[in-house]
Short mmCIF file of C-alpha atoms and ligand atoms in Angstrom, two decimals:
data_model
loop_
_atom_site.label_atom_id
_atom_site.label_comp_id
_atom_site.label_asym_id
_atom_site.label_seq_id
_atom_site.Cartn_x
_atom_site.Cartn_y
_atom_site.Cartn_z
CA UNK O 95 -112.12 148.06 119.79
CA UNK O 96 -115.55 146.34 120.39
CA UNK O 97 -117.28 146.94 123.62
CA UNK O 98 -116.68 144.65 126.79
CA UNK O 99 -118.97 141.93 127.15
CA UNK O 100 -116.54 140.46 129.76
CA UNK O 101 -114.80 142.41 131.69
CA UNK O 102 -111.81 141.67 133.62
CA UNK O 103 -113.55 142.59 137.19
CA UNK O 104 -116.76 142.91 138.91
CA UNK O 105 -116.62 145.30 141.64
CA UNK O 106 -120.31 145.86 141.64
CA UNK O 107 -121.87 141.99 141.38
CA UNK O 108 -120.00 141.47 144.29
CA UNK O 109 -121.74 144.78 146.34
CA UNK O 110 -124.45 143.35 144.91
CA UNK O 111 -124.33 139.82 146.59
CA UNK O 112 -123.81 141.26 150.22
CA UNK O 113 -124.67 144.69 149.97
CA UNK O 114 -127.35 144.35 153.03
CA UNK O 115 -124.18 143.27 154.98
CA UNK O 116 -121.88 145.97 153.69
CA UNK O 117 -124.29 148.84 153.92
CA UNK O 118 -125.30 147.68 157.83
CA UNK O 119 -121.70 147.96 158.55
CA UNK O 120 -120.97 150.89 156.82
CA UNK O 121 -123.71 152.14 159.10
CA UNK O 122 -122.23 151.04 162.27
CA UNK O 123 -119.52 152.95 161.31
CA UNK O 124 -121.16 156.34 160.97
CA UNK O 125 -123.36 155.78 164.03
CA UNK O 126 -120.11 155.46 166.09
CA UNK O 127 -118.46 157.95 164.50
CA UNK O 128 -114.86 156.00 164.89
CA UNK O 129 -113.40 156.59 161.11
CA UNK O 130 -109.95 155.91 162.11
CA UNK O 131 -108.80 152.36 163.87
CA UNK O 132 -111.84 151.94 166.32
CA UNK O 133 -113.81 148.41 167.33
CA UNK O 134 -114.47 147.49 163.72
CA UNK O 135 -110.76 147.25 162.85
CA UNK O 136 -109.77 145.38 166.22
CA UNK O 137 -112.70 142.83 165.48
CA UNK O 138 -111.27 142.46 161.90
CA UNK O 139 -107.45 142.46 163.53
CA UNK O 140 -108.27 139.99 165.34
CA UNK O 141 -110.54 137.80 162.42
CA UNK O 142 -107.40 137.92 160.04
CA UNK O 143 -104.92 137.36 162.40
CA UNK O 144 -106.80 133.91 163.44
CA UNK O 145 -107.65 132.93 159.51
CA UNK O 146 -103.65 133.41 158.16
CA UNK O 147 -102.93 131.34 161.80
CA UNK O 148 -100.56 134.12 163.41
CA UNK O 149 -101.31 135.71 166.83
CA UNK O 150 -101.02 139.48 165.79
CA UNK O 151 -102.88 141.29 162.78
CA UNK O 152 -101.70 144.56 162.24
CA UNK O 153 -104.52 146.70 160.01
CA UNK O 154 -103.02 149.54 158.15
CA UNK O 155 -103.40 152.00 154.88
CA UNK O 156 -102.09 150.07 151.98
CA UNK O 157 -100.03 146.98 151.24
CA UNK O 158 -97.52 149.38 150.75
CA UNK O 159 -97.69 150.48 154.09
CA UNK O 160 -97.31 146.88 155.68
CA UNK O 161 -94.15 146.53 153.70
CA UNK O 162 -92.57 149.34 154.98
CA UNK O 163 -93.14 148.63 158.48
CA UNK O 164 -92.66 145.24 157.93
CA UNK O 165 -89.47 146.20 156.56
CA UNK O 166 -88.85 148.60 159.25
CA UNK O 167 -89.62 146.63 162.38
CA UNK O 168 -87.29 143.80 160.68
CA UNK O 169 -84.24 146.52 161.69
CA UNK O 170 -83.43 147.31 157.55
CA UNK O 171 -82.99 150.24 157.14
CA UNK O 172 -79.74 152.38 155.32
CA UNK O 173 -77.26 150.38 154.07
CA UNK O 174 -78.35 147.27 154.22
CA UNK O 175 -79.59 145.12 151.24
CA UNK O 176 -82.76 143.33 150.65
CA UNK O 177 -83.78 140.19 148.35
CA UNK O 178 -86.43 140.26 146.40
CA UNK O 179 -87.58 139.64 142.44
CA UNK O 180 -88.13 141.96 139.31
CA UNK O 181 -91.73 139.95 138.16
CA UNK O 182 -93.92 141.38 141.07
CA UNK O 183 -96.18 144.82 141.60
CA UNK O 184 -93.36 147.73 141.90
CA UNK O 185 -94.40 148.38 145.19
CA UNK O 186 -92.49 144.85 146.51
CA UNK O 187 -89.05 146.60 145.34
CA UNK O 188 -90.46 150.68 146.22
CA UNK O 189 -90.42 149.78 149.98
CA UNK O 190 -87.30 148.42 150.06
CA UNK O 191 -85.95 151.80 149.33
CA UNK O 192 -88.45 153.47 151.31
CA UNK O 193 -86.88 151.96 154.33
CA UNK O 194 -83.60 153.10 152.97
CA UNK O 195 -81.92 149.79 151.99
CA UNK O 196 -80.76 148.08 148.72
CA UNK O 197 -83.09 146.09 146.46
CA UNK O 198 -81.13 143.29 145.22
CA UNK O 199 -83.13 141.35 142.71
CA UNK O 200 -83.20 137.33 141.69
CA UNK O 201 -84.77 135.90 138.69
CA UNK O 202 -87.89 133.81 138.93
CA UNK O 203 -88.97 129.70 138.62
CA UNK O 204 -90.30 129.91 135.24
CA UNK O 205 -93.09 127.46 135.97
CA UNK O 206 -94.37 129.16 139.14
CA UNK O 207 -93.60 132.91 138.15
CA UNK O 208 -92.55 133.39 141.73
CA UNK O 209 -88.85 133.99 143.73
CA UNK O 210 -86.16 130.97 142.20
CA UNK O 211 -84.97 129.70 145.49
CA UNK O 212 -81.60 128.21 143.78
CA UNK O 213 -80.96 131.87 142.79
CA UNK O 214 -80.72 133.28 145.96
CA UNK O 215 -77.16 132.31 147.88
CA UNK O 216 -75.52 133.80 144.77
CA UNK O 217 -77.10 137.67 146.24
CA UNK O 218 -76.35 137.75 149.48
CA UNK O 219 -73.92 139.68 150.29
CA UNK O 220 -72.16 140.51 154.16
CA UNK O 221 -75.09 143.33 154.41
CA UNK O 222 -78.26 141.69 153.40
CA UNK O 223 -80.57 141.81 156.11
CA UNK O 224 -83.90 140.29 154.60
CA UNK O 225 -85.35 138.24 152.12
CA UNK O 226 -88.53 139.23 150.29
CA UNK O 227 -90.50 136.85 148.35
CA UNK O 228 -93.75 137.07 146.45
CA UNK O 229 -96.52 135.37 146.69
CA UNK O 230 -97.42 136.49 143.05
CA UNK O 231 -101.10 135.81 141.56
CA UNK O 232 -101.80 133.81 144.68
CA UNK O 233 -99.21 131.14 144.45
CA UNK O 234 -97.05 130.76 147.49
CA UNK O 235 -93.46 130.52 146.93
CA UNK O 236 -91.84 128.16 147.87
CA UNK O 237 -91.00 128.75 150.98
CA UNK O 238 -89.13 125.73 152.51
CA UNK O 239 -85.69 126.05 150.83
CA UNK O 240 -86.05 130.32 151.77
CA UNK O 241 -86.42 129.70 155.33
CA UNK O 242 -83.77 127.60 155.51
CA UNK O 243 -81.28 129.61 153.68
CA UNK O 244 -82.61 132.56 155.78
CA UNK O 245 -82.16 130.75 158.92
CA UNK O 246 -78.18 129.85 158.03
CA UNK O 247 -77.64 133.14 157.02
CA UNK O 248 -79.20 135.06 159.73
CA UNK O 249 -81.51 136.93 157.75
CA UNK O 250 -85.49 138.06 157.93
CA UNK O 251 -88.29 136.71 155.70
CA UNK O 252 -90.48 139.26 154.96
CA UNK O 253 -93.81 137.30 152.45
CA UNK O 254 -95.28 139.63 149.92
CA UNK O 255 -98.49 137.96 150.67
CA UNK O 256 -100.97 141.19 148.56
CA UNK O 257 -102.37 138.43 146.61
CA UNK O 258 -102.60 135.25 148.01
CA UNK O 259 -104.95 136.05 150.75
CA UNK O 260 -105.85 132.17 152.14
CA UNK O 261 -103.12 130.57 149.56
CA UNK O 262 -101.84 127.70 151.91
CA UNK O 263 -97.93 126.73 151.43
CA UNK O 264 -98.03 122.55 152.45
CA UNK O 265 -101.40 122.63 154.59
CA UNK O 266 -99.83 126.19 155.66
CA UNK O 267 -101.82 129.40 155.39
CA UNK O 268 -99.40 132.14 153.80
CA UNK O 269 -98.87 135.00 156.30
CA UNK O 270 -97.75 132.69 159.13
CA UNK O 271 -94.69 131.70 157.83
CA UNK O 272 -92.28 133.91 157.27
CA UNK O 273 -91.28 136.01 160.19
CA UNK O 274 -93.11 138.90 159.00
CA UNK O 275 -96.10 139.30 156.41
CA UNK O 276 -97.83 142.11 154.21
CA UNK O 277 -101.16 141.63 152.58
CA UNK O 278 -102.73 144.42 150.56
CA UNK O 279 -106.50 145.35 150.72
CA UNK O 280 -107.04 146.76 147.55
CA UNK O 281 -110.30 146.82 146.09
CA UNK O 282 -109.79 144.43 143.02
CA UNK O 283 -107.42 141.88 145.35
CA UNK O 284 -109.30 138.42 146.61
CA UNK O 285 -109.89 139.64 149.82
CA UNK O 286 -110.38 143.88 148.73
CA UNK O 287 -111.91 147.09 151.30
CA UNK O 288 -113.91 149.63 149.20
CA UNK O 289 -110.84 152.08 149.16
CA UNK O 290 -107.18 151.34 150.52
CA UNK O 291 -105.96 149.14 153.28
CA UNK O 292 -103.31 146.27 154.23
CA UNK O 293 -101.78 144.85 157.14
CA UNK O 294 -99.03 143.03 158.66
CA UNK O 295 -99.31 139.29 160.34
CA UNK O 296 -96.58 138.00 162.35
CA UNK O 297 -96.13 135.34 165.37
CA UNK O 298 -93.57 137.53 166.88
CA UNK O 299 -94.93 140.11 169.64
CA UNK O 300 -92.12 142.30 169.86
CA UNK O 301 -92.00 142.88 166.17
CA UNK O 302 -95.63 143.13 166.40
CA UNK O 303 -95.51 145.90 168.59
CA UNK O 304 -93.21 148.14 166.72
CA UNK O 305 -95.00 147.79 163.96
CA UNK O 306 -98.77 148.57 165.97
CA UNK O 307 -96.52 151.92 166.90
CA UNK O 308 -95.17 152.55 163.61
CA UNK O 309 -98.80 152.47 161.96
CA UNK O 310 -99.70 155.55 164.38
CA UNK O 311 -96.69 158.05 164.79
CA UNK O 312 -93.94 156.07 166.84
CA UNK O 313 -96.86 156.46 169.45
CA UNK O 314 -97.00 153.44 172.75
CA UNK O 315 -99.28 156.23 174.32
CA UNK O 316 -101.11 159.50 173.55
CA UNK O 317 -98.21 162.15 172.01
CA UNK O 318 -95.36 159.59 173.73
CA UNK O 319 -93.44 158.88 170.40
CA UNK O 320 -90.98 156.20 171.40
CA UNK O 321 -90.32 155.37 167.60
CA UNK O 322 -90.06 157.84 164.39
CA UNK O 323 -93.42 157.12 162.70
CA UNK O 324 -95.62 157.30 160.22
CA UNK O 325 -100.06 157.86 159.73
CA UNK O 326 -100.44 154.48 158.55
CA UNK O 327 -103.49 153.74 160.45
CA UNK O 328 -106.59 151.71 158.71
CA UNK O 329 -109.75 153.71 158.51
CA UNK O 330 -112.91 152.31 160.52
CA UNK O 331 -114.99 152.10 157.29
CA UNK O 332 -112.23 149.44 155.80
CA UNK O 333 -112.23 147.12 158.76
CA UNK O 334 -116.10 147.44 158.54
CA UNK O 335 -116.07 146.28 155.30
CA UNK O 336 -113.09 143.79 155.93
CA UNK O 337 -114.92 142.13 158.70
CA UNK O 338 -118.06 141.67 156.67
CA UNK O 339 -115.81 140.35 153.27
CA UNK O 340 -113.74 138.02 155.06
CA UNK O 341 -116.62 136.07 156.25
CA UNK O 342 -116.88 135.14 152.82
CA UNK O 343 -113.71 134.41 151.48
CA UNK O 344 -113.62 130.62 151.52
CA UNK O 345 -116.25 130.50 149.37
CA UNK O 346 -114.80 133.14 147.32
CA UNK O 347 -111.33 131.54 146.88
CA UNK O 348 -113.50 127.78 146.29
CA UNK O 349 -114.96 129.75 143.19
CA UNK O 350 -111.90 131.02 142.49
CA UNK O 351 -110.39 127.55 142.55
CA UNK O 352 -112.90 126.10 140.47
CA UNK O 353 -113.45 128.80 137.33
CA UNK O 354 -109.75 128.43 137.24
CA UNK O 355 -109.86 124.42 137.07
CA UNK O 356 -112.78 124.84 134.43
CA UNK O 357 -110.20 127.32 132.05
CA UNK O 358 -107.51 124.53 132.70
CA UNK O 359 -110.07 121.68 131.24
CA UNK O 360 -111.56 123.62 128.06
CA UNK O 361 -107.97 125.31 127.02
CA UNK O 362 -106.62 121.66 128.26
CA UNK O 363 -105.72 120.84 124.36
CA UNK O 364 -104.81 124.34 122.60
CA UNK O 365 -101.68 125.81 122.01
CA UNK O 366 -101.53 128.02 124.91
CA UNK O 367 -99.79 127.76 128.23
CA UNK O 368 -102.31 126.96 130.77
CA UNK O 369 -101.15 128.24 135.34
CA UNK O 370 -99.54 125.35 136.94
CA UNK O 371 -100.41 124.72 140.39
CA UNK O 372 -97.29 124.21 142.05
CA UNK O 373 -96.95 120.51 144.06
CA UNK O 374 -96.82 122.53 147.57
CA UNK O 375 -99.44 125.14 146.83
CA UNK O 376 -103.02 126.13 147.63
CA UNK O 377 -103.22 128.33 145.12
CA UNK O 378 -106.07 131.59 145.51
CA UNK O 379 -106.17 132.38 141.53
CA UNK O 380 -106.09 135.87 142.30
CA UNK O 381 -105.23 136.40 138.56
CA UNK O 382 -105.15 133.51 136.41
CA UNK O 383 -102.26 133.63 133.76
CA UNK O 384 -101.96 132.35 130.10
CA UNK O 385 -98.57 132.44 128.01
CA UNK O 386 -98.59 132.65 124.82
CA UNK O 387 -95.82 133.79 122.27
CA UNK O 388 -98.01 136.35 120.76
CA UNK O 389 -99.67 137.95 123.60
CA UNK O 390 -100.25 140.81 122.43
CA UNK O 391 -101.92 139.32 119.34
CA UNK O 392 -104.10 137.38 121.57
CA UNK O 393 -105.50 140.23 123.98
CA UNK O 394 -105.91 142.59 120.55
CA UNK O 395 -107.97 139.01 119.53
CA UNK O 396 -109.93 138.56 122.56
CA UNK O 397 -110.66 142.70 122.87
CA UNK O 398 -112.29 142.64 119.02
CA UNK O 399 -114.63 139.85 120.50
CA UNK O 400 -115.49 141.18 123.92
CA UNK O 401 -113.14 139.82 126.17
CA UNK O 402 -111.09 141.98 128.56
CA UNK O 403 -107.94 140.91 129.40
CA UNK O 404 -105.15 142.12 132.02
CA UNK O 405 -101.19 141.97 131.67
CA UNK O 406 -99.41 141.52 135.40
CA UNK O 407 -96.73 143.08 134.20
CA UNK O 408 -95.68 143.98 131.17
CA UNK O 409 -92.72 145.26 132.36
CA UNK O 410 -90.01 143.85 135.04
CA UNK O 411 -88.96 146.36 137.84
CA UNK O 412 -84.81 146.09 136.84
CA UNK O 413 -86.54 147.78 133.48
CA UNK O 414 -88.23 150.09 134.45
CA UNK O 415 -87.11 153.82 134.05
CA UNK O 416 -87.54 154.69 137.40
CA UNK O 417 -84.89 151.86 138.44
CA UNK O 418 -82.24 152.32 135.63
CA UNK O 419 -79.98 153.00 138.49
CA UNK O 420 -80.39 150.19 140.16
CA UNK O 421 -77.61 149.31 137.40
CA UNK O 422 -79.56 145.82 135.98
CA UNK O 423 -80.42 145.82 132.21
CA UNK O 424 -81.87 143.53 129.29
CA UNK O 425 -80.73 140.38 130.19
CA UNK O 426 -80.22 140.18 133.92
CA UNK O 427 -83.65 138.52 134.36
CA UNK O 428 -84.01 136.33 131.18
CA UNK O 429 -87.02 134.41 132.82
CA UNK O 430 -89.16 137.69 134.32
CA UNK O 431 -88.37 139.51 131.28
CA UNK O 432 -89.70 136.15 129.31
CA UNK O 433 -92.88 136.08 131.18
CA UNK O 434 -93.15 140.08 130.73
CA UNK O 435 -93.78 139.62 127.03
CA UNK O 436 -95.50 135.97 127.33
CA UNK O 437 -98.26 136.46 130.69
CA UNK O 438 -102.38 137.69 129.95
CA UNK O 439 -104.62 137.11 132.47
CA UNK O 440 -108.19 136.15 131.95
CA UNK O 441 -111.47 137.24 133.67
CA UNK O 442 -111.55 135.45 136.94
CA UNK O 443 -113.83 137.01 139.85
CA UNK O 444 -115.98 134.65 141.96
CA UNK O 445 -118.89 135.95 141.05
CA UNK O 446 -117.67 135.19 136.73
CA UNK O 447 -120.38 132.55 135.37
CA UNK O 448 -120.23 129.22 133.99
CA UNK O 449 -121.55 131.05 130.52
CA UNK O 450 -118.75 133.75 130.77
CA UNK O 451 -115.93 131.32 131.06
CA UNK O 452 -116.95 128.87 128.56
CA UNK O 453 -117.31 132.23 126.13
CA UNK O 454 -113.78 133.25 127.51
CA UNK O 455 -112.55 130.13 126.78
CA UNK O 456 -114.29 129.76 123.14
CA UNK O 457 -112.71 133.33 122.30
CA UNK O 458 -108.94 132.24 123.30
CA UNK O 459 -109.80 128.84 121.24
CA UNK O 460 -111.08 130.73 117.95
CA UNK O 461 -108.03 133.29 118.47
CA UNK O 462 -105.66 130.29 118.23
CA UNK O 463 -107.10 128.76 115.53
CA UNK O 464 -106.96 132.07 113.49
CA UNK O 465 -103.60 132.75 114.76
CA UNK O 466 -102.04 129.45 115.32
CA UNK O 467 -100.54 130.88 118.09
CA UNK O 468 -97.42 128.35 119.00
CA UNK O 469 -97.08 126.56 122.56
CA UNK O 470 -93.91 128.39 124.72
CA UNK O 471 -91.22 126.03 125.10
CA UNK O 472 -89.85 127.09 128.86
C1 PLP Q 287 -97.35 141.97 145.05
C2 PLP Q 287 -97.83 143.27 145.60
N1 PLP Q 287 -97.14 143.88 146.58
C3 PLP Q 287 -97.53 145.03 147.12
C4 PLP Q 287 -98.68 145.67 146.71
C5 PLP Q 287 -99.03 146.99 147.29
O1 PLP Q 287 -100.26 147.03 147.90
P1 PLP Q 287 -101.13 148.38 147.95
O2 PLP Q 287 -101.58 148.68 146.56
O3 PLP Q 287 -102.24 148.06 148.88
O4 PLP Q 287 -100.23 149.44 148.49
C6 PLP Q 287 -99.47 145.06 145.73
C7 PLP Q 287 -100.77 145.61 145.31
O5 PLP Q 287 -101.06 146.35 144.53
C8 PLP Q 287 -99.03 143.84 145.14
O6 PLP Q 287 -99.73 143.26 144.17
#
């Protein structure tokens, strides 16, 4: 394989376009010496909770983490099941079971890649307790037709928002509208701390403050442990760096928006299978997603002329080994296990320049004129 002359992420020209900002905080962090929770990540609770428009911001460890409590602080827990999809991270299905219920999975909308809401009356069952969808490469779900079969059937929403960080569902900014949700802070995502983080937004105090004693070992005060919990607290050097980032992220998710609009134009009349932004959605690009028949044909194409390329996922959860027992196979999930083989996502980072994309878009051109790589039909 050739070397990259595009890579897939730029972790560094970001640092580089604020790193004054991000060292200064970094600073204040040492100088008060508060590495774990502490004023930075109250000032940043506080920030995210006002930009996704809910009242509480709960900082934590990892996305990961936020699901689980979500989860958690939602009352699941054995024995009960939970809704969710097979096309997402695995960690959307992991904390199901890490709260000890029952993932119970529902194909996707083809077109969107995210949660089918048709497909989910036909899964719940007398013990399903939540519903779980995905926000998935920054496209809200729609989330109109879930809340209302959630609020007929008694059940929790829980949004997997860990990628669509300022995605906006009809004027509405995910994270305030399920009853519960869980963003992830992971370097690479749109809005990404410089190691691991995540948190939990929710309108709803009481839940709020389960999960605010969860984070820190069931604790309401000093060694009183009201609740079994966990050391899921967010480290003062992430909420430094969170406070600083977010300040940014409009203009981040603009550029986003717009590299995204300029691959839609120039790939506008080739045989490949441009995103689609749903009719309801703000959508955040965090990864921007071709399909093409012969993916892997295309990404060995694009590697041999610099291009790097990702795959999100190549494999559904219901297949993966680690789930065989959740007793789904090769053809439960026709559509995720469709866009498994089908999905390659290009280069997209806001800092990714008009040159780069035209070049990205010139390689996936020449690679379907060499290939004559056919058009999906859906
Ligand atoms: C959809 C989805 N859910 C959950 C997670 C888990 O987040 P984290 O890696 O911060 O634990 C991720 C991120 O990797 C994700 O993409």
């Amino acid at each position: 394989m050739s070397n990259v002359k595009i890579p897939y992420l730029d972790l560094k020209a970001q640092y580089r376009s604020i790193k004054p900002e991000i060292d200064a905080a970094l600073e204040r962090v040492l100088d008060s010496c508060q590495f774990v929770l502490g004023p930075e990540v109250a000032a940043f609770e506080q920030d995210f909770a006002k930009y996704c428009g809910t009242s509480e911001c709960i900082a934590l460890n990892s996305g990961t983490s936020a699901l689980h409590l979500a989860l958690l602080a939602a009352g699941v827990g054995r024995g009960d099941e939970v809704v969710t999809v097979p096309f997402t991270f695995v960690a959307s299905v992991a904390a199901v079971e890490y709260a000890g219920a029952k993932p119970v999975l529902v194909d996707i909308d083809p077109r969107s890649f995210t949660m089918d809401p048709a497909a989910i009356e036909g899964a719940i069952t007398s013990r399903t307790k939540a519903i779980l969808p995905v926000h998935l490469y920054g496209q809200p779900v729609d989330m109109d037709p879930i809340m209302e079969i959630a609020r007929r059937h008694g059940l929790v929403v829980i949004e997997d928002a860990a990628q669509a960080h300022g995605a906006k569902y009809k004027g509405k900014p995910v994270g305030s509208i399920g009853d519960l949700a869980c963003f992830s802070f992971y370097p690479g995502k749109n809005l990404g701390a410089y190691g691991e983080g995540g948190a939990v937004t929710t309108n709803n105090l009481e839940l709020a403050r389960i999960v605010r004693m969860l984070r820190d070992w069931g604790q309401d005060r000093k060694y009183h442990h009201l609740l079994r919990g966990f050391n899921y607290r967010m480290e003062g050097f992430q909420g430094s760096v969170l406070g600083v980032k977010l300040r940014h992220l409009e203009q981040w998710t603009e550029a986003r928006r717009r590299i995204a609009e300029q691959y839609n134009q120039l790939l506008a009349n080739c045989d490949v299978q441009t995103p689609e932004q749903m009719p309801w959605a703000h959508h955040v690009y965090h990864v921007y997603t071709l399909r093409i028949e012969d993916r892997d044909g295309m990404q060995s194409a694009l590697a041999e002329q610099g291009v790097q390329t990702g795959i999100h996922y190549p494999i559904p959860v219901h297949l993966q080994p680690a789930y065989a027992d959740l007793s789904y196979r090769t053809g439960s999930f026709p559509r995720a296990e469709a866009a498994a083989k089908q999905v390659l996502s290009l280069p997209l980072y806001p800092e990714l320049s008009d040159e780069a994309v035209t070049e990205v878009a010139a390689a996936v051109l020449r690679a379907v004129a060499n290939r004559a790589q056919p058009v999906i039909s859906r």
